[in-house]
Tab-separated table of C-alpha atoms and ligand atoms in Angstrom:
chain	number	residue	atom	x	y	z
Y	1	MET	CA	16.599	-37.143	148.454
Y	2	THR	CA	17.585	-40.708	148.578
Y	3	ASP	CA	20.806	-39.815	150.787
Y	4	ASP	CA	18.496	-37.937	153.004
Y	5	LEU	CA	16.177	-40.728	152.900
Y	6	ARG	CA	19.276	-43.141	154.405
Y	7	GLN	CA	20.266	-41.011	156.639
Y	8	SER	CA	16.381	-40.684	158.081
Y	9	ILE	CA	15.860	-44.310	157.958
Y	10	ALA	CA	19.256	-44.842	160.103
Y	11	ALA	CA	17.999	-42.425	162.681
Y	12	ALA	CA	14.659	-44.505	163.001
Y	13	LEU	CA	16.597	-47.238	163.046
Y	14	ALA	CA	18.463	-46.708	165.790
Y	15	ARG	CA	15.839	-44.893	167.766
Y	16	GLU	CA	13.246	-47.815	167.399
Y	17	ASP	CA	16.616	-49.748	168.485
Y	18	ALA	CA	17.543	-48.363	171.363
Y	19	HIS	CA	14.355	-46.441	172.887
Y	20	ASN	CA	11.411	-48.006	171.840
Y	21	CYS	CA	12.084	-51.729	171.284
Y	22	GLY	CA	15.429	-51.963	173.647
Y	23	TYR	CA	16.830	-54.676	171.801
Y	24	ASP	CA	20.036	-52.533	171.067
Y	25	HIS	CA	21.252	-54.366	168.010
Y	26	GLY	CA	23.709	-51.789	167.616
Y	27	PHE	CA	22.245	-49.633	164.708
Y	28	VAL	CA	23.703	-46.455	163.983
Y	29	ASP	CA	22.192	-43.231	163.263
Y	30	LYS	CA	24.174	-42.704	160.621
Y	31	TYR	CA	24.284	-44.367	157.287
Y	32	GLY	CA	27.962	-45.004	155.794
Y	33	ILE	CA	29.272	-46.265	159.020
Y	34	ASP	CA	27.620	-49.215	160.157
Y	35	PRO	CA	27.523	-52.262	157.601
Y	36	GLU	CA	24.382	-53.983	158.992
Y	37	THR	CA	22.871	-50.758	159.385
Y	38	ASP	CA	23.885	-49.713	155.968
Y	39	GLY	CA	22.671	-53.307	154.627
Y	40	ILE	CA	19.186	-52.801	155.931
Y	41	ILE	CA	18.698	-49.272	154.446
Y	42	ASP	CA	19.656	-50.611	151.556
Y	43	ALA	CA	17.517	-53.319	151.184
Y	44	VAL	CA	14.493	-50.812	151.984
Y	45	LEU	CA	15.299	-48.248	149.488
Y	46	ASN	CA	15.578	-51.244	147.199
Y	47	ALA	CA	12.104	-52.024	148.044
Y	48	VAL	CA	10.408	-48.665	147.694
Y	49	GLN	CA	12.784	-47.614	144.878
Y	50	PRO	CA	10.385	-48.315	142.109
Y	51	GLU	CA	7.680	-46.397	143.960
Y	52	LEU	CA	10.058	-43.652	144.625
Y	53	ASP	CA	11.022	-43.514	140.949
Y	54	GLU	CA	7.157	-43.019	140.382
Y	55	LEU	CA	6.637	-40.417	142.532
Y	56	GLN	CA	9.277	-38.113	141.209
Y	57	GLU	CA	7.706	-38.560	137.859
Y	58	ASN	CA	4.459	-37.736	138.814
Y	59	ALA	CA	5.923	-34.823	140.736
Y	60	CYS	CA	7.326	-33.902	137.303
Y	61	VAL	CA	4.004	-34.367	135.270
Y	62	LEU	CA	2.295	-32.271	138.249
Y	63	ARG	CA	4.722	-29.615	137.835
Y	64	ALA	CA	4.088	-29.107	134.219
Y	65	LEU	CA	0.275	-29.675	134.574
Y	66	ARG	CA	0.468	-26.505	136.762
Y	67	ARG	CA	2.175	-24.584	134.522
Y	68	HIS	CA	-0.226	-25.492	131.553
Y	69	ARG	CA	-3.089	-24.817	133.992
Y	70	ASP	CA	-1.409	-21.142	135.022
Y	71	THR	CA	-1.049	-20.255	131.575
Y	72	ALA	CA	-4.528	-21.249	130.340
Y	73	GLU	CA	-5.917	-19.180	133.416
Y	74	ALA	CA	-3.934	-16.371	132.418
Y	75	GLU	CA	-5.213	-16.333	129.094
Y	76	VAL	CA	-8.893	-17.029	129.821
Y	77	LYS	CA	-8.505	-13.691	132.467
Y	78	ARG	CA	-7.035	-11.894	129.466
Y	79	LEU	CA	-9.543	-12.484	126.762
Y	80	THR	CA	-12.340	-12.298	129.813
Y	81	GLU	CA	-11.021	-8.693	130.225
Y	82	ARG	CA	-10.932	-8.142	126.332
Y	83	ALA	CA	-14.403	-9.351	126.004
Y	84	ASP	CA	-15.630	-7.072	128.605
Y	85	ARG	CA	-13.925	-4.086	127.248
Y	86	VAL	CA	-15.555	-4.870	124.118
Y	87	ARG	CA	-19.059	-5.264	125.613
Y	88	SER	CA	-18.727	-2.132	127.707
Y	89	LEU	CA	-18.562	-0.417	124.499
Y	90	HIS	CA	-22.159	-1.678	123.517
Y	91	PRO	CA	-24.215	-0.675	125.618
Y	92	TYR	CA	-28.199	-1.604	126.099
Y	93	ASN	CA	-30.554	1.564	125.735
Y	94	GLU	CA	-33.329	0.850	127.479
Y	95	ASP	CA	-35.123	3.525	126.593
Y	96	ALA	CA	-35.211	2.563	123.099
Y	97	GLY	CA	-34.438	-1.403	123.104
Y	98	TYR	CA	-30.982	-1.533	121.329
Y	99	CYS	CA	-27.528	-1.144	121.356
Y	100	ASP	CA	-26.357	2.733	121.888
Y	101	LEU	CA	-23.100	2.327	119.464
Y	102	CYS	CA	-24.417	-0.097	116.388
Y	103	SER	CA	-27.811	2.076	116.426
Y	104	ASN	CA	-25.437	4.724	115.012
Y	105	HIS	CA	-24.384	1.928	111.861
Y	106	GLY	CA	-28.190	1.391	111.384
Y	107	ASP	CA	-28.361	-1.565	113.258
Y	108	ILE	CA	-31.039	-0.961	115.481
Y	109	THR	CA	-31.383	-4.597	117.433
Y	110	TRP	CA	-30.463	-5.626	120.627
Y	111	PRO	CA	-28.653	-7.669	121.361
Y	112	CYS	CA	-26.625	-5.862	118.320
Y	113	ALA	CA	-24.465	-8.352	116.134
Y	114	THR	CA	-21.443	-7.892	118.206
Y	115	VAL	CA	-22.994	-8.664	121.682
Y	116	LYS	CA	-24.421	-11.893	120.306
Y	117	ALA	CA	-21.113	-12.647	118.775
Y	118	LEU	CA	-19.999	-12.163	122.573
Y	119	ASP	CA	-22.865	-14.113	123.917
Y	120	GLY	CA	-23.611	-16.604	121.523
Y	121	PRO	CA	-22.585	-20.012	120.410
Y	122	ASP	CA	-19.492	-20.737	119.258
Y	123	GLU	CA	-20.615	-20.573	115.475
Y	124	THR	CA	-16.848	-22.653	114.862
Y	125	ALA	CA	-18.241	-25.533	116.551
Y	126	GLU	CA	-21.664	-25.712	114.640
Y	127	GLU	CA	-19.723	-25.991	111.640
Y	128	ALA	CA	-17.558	-28.772	112.458
I	1	LIG	ZN1	-23.438	-2.869	119.434
């Protein structure tokens, strides 16, 4: 990145020098050719290097956070689908007012214990 940045700064200096400002100090549009141009570019980069380093570090942190977010989103999707599959096994019988599946095993309440576990508060949080 720094080499590309050096070339970009050199091109900008040459453009400003020759076209916009009209001073024609002799800046060239490539780094590594003219000591005066190179000196200005190096001074600029030395001044902004701490910020460039921080940006690079932030970019690494951001990539890691995105990976964690993607993993967490995939896990939420997987668990939601699993819960939906379990929930579909426990349909509410509107006529009888209880769970069709659990009523076969003596649980004639609604919501049944399974649906309560899927929809209710996290009991481990209450214990803590
Ligand atoms: Zn049930």
